CSV table of C-alpha atoms and ligand atoms in Angstrom, one decimal:
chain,number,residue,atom,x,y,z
A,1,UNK,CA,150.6,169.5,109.3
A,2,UNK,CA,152.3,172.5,108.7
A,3,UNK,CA,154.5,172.8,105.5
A,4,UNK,CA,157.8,174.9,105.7
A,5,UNK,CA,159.2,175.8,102.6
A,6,UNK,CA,163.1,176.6,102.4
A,7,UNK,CA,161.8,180.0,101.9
A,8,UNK,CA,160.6,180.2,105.3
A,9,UNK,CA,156.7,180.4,104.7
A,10,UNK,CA,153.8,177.9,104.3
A,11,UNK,CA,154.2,176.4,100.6
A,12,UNK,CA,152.0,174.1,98.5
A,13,UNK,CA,155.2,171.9,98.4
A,14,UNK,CA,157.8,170.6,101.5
A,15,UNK,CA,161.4,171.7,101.1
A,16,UNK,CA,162.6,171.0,104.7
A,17,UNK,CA,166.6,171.8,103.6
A,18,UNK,CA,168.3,175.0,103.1
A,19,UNK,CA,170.0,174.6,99.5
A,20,UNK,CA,173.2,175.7,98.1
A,21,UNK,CA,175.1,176.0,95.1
A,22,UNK,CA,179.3,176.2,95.2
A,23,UNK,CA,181.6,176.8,93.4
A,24,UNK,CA,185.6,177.2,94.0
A,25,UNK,CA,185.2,179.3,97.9
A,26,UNK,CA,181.9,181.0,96.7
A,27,UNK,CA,178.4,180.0,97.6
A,28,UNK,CA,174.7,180.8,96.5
A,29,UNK,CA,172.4,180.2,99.5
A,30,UNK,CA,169.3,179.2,97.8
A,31,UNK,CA,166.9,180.8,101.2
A,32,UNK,CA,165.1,183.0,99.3
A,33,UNK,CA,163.9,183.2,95.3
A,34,UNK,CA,167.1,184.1,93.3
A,35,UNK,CA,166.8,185.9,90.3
A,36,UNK,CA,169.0,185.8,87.2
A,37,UNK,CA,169.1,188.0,84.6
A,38,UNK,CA,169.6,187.4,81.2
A,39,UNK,CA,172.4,189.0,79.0
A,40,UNK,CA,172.4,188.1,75.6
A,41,UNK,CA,175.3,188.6,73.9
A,42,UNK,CA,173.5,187.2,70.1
A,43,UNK,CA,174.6,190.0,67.5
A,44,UNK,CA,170.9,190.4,66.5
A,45,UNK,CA,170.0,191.7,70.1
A,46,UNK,CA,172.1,194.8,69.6
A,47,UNK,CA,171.2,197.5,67.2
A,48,UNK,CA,174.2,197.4,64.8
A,49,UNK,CA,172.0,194.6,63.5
A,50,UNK,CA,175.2,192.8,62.4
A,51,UNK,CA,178.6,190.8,63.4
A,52,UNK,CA,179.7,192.4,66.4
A,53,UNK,CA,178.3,192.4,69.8
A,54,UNK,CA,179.0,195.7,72.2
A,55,UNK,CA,181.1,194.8,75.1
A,56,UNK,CA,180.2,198.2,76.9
A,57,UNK,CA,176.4,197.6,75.9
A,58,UNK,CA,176.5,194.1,77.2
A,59,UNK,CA,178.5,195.7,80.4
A,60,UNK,CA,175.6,198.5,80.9
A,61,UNK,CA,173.0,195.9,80.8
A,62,UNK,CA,175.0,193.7,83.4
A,63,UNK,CA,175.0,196.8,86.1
A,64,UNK,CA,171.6,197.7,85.6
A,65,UNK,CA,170.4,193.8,86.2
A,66,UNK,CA,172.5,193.9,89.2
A,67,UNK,CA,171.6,196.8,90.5
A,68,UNK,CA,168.3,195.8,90.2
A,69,UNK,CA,169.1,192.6,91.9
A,70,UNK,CA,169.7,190.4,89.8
A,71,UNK,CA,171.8,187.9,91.6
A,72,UNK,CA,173.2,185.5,88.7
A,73,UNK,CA,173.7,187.0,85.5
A,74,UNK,CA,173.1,184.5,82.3
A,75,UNK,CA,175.6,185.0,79.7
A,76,UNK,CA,174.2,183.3,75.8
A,77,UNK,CA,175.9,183.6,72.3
A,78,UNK,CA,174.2,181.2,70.7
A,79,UNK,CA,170.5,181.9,69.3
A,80,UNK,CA,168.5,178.7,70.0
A,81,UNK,CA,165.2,181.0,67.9
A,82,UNK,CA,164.2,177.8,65.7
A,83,UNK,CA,165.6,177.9,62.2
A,84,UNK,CA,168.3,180.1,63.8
A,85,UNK,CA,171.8,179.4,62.2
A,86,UNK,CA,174.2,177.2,64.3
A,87,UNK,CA,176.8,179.1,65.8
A,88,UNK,CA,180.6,178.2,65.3
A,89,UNK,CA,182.8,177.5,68.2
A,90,UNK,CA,184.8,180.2,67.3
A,91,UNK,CA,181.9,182.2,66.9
A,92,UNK,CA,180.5,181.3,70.1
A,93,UNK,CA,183.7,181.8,72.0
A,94,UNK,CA,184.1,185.2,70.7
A,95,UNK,CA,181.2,186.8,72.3
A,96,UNK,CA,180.6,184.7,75.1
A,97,UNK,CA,184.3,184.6,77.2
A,98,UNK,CA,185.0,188.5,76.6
A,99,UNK,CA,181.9,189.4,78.2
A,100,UNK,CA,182.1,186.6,81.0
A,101,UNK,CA,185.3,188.2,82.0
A,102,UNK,CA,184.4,191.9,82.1
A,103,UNK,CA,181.3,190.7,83.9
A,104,UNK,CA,183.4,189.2,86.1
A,105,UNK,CA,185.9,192.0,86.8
A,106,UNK,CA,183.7,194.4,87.1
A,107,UNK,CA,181.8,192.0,89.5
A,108,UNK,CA,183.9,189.9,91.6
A,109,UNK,CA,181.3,188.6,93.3
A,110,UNK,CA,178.2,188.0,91.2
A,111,UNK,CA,176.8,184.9,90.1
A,112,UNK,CA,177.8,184.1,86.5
A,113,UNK,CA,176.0,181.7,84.3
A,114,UNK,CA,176.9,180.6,80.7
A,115,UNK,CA,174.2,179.7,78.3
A,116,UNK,CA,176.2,176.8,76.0
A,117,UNK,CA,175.7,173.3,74.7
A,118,UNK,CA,179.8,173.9,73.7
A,119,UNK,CA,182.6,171.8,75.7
A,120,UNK,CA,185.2,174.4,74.6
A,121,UNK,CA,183.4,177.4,75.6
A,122,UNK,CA,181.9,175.9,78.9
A,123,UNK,CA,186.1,175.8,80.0
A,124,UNK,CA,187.2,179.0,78.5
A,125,UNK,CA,183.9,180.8,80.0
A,126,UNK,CA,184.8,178.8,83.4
A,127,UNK,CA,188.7,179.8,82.9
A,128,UNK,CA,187.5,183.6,82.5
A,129,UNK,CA,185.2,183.5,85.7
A,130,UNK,CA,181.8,181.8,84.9
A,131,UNK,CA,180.5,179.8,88.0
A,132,UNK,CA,177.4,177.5,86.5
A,133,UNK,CA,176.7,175.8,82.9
A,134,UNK,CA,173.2,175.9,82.0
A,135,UNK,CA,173.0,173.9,79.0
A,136,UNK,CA,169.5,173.8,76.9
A,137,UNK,CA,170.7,170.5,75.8
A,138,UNK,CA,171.5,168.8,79.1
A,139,UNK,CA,175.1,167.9,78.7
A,140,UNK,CA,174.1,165.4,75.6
A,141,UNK,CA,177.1,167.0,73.3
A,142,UNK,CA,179.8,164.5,72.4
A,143,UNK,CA,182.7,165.6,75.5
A,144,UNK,CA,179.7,168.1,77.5
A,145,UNK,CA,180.0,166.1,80.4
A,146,UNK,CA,183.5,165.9,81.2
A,147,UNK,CA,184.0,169.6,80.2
A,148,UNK,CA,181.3,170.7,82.9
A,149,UNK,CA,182.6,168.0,85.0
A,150,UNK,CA,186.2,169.0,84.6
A,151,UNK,CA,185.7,172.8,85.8
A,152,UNK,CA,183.8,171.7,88.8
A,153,UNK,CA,181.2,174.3,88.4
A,154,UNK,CA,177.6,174.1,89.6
A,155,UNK,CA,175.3,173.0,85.9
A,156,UNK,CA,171.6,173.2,85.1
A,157,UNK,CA,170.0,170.5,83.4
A,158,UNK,CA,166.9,171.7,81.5
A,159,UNK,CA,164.4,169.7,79.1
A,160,UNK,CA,163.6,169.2,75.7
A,161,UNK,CA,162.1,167.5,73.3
A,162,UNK,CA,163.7,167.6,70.0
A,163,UNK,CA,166.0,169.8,68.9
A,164,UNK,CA,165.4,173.8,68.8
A,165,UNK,CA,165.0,173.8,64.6
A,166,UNK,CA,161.4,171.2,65.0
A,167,UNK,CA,160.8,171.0,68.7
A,168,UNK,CA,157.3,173.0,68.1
A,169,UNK,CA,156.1,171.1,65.3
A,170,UNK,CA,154.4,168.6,67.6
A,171,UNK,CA,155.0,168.3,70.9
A,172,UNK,CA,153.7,164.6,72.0
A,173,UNK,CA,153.4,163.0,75.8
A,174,UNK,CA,152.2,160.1,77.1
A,175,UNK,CA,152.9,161.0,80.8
A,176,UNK,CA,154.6,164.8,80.3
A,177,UNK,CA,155.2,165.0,83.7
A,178,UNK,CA,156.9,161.4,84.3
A,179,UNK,CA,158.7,162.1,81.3
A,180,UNK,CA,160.6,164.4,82.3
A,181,UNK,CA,161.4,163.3,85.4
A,182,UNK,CA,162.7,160.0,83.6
A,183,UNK,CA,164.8,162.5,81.8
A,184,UNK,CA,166.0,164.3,84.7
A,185,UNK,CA,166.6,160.5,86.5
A,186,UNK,CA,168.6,159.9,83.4
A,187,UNK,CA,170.7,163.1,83.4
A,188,UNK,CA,171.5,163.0,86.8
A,189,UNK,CA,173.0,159.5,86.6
A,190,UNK,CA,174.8,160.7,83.6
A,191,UNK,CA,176.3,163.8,85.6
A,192,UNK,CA,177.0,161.8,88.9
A,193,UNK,CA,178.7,159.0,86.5
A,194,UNK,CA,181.0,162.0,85.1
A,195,UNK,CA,182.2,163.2,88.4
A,196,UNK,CA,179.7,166.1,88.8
A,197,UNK,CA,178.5,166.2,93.0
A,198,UNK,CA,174.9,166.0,93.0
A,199,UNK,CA,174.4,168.9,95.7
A,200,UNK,CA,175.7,171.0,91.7
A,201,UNK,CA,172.9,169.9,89.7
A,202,UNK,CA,169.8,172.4,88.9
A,203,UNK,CA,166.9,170.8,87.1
A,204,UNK,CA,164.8,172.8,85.0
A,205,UNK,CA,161.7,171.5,83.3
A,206,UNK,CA,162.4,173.7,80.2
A,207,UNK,CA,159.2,176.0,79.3
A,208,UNK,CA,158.5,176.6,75.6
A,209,UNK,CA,161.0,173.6,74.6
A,210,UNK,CA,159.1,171.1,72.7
A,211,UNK,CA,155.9,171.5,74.6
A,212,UNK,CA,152.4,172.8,73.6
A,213,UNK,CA,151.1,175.6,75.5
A,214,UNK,CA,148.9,173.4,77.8
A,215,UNK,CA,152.4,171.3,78.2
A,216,UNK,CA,153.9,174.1,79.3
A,217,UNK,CA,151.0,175.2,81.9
A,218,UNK,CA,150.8,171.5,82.7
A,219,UNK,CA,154.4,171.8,84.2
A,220,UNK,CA,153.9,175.2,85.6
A,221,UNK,CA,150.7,174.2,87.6
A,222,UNK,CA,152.9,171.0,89.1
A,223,UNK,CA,156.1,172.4,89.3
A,224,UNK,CA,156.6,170.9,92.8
A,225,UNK,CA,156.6,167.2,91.9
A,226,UNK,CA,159.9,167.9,90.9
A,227,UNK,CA,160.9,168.9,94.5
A,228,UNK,CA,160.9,165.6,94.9
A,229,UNK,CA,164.5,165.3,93.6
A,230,UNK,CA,165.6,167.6,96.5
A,231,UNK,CA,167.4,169.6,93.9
A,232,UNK,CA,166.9,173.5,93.1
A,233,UNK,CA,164.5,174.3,90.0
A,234,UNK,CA,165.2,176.7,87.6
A,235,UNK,CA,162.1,178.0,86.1
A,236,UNK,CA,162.7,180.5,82.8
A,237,UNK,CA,158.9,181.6,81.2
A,238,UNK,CA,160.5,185.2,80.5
A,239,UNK,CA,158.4,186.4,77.2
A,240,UNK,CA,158.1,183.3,76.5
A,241,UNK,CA,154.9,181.9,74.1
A,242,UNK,CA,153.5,180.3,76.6
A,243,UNK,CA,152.5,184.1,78.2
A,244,UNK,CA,151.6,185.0,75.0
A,245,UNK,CA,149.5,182.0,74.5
A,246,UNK,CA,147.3,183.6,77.0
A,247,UNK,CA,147.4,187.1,77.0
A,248,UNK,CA,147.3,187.2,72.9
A,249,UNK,CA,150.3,189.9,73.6
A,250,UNK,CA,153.4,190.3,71.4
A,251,UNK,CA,157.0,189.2,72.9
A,252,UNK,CA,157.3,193.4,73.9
A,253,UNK,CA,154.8,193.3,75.7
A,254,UNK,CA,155.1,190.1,78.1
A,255,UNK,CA,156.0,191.9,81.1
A,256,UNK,CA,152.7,191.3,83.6
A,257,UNK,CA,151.9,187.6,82.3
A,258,UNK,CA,155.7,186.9,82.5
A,259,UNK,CA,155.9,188.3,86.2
A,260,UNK,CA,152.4,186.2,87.6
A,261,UNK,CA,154.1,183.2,85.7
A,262,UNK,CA,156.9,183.2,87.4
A,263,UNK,CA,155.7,184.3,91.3
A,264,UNK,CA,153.3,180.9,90.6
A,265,UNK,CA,156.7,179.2,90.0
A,266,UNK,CA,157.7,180.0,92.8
A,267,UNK,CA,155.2,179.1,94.9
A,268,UNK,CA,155.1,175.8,93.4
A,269,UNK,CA,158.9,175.5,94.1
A,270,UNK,CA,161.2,177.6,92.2
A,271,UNK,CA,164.4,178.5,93.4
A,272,UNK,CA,165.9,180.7,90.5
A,273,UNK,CA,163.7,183.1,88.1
A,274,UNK,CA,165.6,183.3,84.6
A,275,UNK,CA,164.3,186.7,83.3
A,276,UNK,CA,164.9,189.8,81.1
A,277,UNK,CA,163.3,192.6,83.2
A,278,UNK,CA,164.8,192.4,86.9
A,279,UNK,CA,163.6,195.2,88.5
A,280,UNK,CA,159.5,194.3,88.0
A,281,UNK,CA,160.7,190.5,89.0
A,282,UNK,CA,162.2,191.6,92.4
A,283,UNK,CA,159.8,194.3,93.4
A,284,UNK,CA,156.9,191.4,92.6
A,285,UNK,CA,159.0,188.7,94.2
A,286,UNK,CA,159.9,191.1,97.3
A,287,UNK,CA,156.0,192.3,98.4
A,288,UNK,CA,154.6,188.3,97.5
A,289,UNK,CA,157.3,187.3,99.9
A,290,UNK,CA,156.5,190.1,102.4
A,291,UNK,CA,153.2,189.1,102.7
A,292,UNK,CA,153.7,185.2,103.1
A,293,UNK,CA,156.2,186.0,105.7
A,294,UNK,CA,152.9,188.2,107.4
A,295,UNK,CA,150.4,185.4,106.5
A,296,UNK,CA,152.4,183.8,109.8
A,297,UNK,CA,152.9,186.7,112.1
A,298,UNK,CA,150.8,186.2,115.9
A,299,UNK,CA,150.8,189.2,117.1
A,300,UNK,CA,148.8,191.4,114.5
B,401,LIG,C1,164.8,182.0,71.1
B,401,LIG,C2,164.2,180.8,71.6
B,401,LIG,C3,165.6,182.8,71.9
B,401,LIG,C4,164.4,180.5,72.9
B,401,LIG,C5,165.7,182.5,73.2
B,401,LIG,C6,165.1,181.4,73.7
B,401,LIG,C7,166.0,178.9,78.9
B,401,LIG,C8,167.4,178.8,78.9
B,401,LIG,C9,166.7,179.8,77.1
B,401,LIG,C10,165.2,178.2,79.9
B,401,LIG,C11,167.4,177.7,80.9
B,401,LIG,C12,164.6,182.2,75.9
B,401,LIG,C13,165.2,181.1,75.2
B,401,LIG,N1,165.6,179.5,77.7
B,401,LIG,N2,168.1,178.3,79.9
B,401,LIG,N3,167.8,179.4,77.8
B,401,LIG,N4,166.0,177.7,80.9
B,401,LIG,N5,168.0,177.1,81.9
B,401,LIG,O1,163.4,182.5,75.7
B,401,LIG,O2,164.0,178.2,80.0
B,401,LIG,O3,165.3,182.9,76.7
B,401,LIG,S1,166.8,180.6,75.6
């Protein structure tokens, strides 16, 4: 029996349906991989090394991603680096809406993602244009849920194990891959019981989050057991340790294990790529998709 991913080729996994995300009149057709970029807006990713992020820096980055090709751009203030200092709301706000909303009027119709575990800044990012919540922490904040529920925006769910300050210091599963899908189980209820519509929830299994590295490959190599939720997967490996863990390369210099990491991802059933370096991640994505496309074609 043939196999026919949403995709359109011959997959390892069976997604019969066409997904989609939505949000207010716009929609993401989930047909092919979708790629989002990430834009940090953390002051210690810009070279002033101190309090204030660069609107016009974090507006360059945003047009080269889209130009090339990002399709959602992921917008973070808060450093979850373990031992990292927590960020205040105010804090948080500060870098995260101004940016949202250039983003957005510069780019009416681009994706917009916010990286926050914050209720306030999930509706003031929302009120300035952002179109999906993708919350490390699930929506398990005191008020998360009805905030993400209350803007009616698309969310993603990701895993974890602990909390970003100890979530290394010793990873344990009994059953890592029923775990987390008793977490996602659990999460879902919790978003359907807050008045978020299923067909808006993206699950993401959360690479480098309170998992060793043979947790992490554990997931990677059996991504598509999670299809099983008929929900899109978010899969984010970008320079992560896990790449690392095997190449013995530093976080600069990521690129190649971070790409083959995440083209297996998608062949195990990835709908969105979370990465910094778009261009290598859509030329990769674009020829491996080229050639399952030809993998099917009769008369050659
Ligand atoms: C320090 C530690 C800095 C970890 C940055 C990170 C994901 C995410 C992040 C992910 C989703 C990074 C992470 N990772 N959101 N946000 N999935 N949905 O390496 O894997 O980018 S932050």
């Amino acid at each position: 029996m043939a196999l026919t991913a949403a995709h359109g080729f011959k997959l390892v996994h069976n997604t019969p349906k066409v997904r989609k995300l939505t949000h207010g009149g716009n929609e993401l057709v989930l047909d092919h991989p979708v790629i989002m970029g990430i834009l940090n807006v953390t002051p210690d990713s810009f070279s002033d090394g101190g309090k204030f992020f660069n609107k016009d820096d974090a507006l360059r980055h945003a047009d080269e991603m889209v130009a090339a090709g990002a399709e959602i751009i992921d917008i973070g203030g808060e450093s979850t680096r373990p031992g990292a200092a927590p960020v205040s709301e105010e804090d948080e706000t500060a870098r995260v809406v101004p940016v949202v909303a250039a983003v957005r009027e510069k780019y009416p119709d681009i994706w917009i993602s916010v990286d926050t575990s914050t209720p306030g800044v999930m509706r003031k990012a929302c009120a300035a244009g952002c179109d999906i919540i993708n919350d490390i922490r699930a929506l398990r904040r005191e008020g998360a849920l009805e905030a993400a529920a209350e803007t009616g925006a698309p969310v993603c769910i990701m895993h974890m194990q602990g909390e970003p300050g100890h979530m290394q210091d010793n990873p344990v599963y009994q059953d890592l891959i029923g775990e987390v899908s008793e977490f996602f189980y659990e999460r879902i209820d919790a978003c359907l019981n807050a008045g978020i519509k299923r067909d808006n929830i993206i699950l993401d299994p959360g690479f480098g989050f309170g998992k060793t590295l043979d947790q992490n490959y554990k997931l990677l190599g059996e991504l598509e057991k999670f299809r099983s939720f008929d929900l899109p997967i978010l899969a984010g490996m970008s320079r992560k340790s896990m790449i690392g863990g095997v190449t013995g390369t530093g976080t600069g210099d990521r690129l190649e294990g971070t790409v083959a990491a995440h083209l297996v991802s998608i062949l195990k059933g990835a709908d969105i790529i979370r990465v910094h370096d778009v261009k290598a991640h859509k030329d990769a994505v674009d020829v491996m998709m080229y050639a399952l496309r030809y993998s099917k074609a009769k008369n050659l």
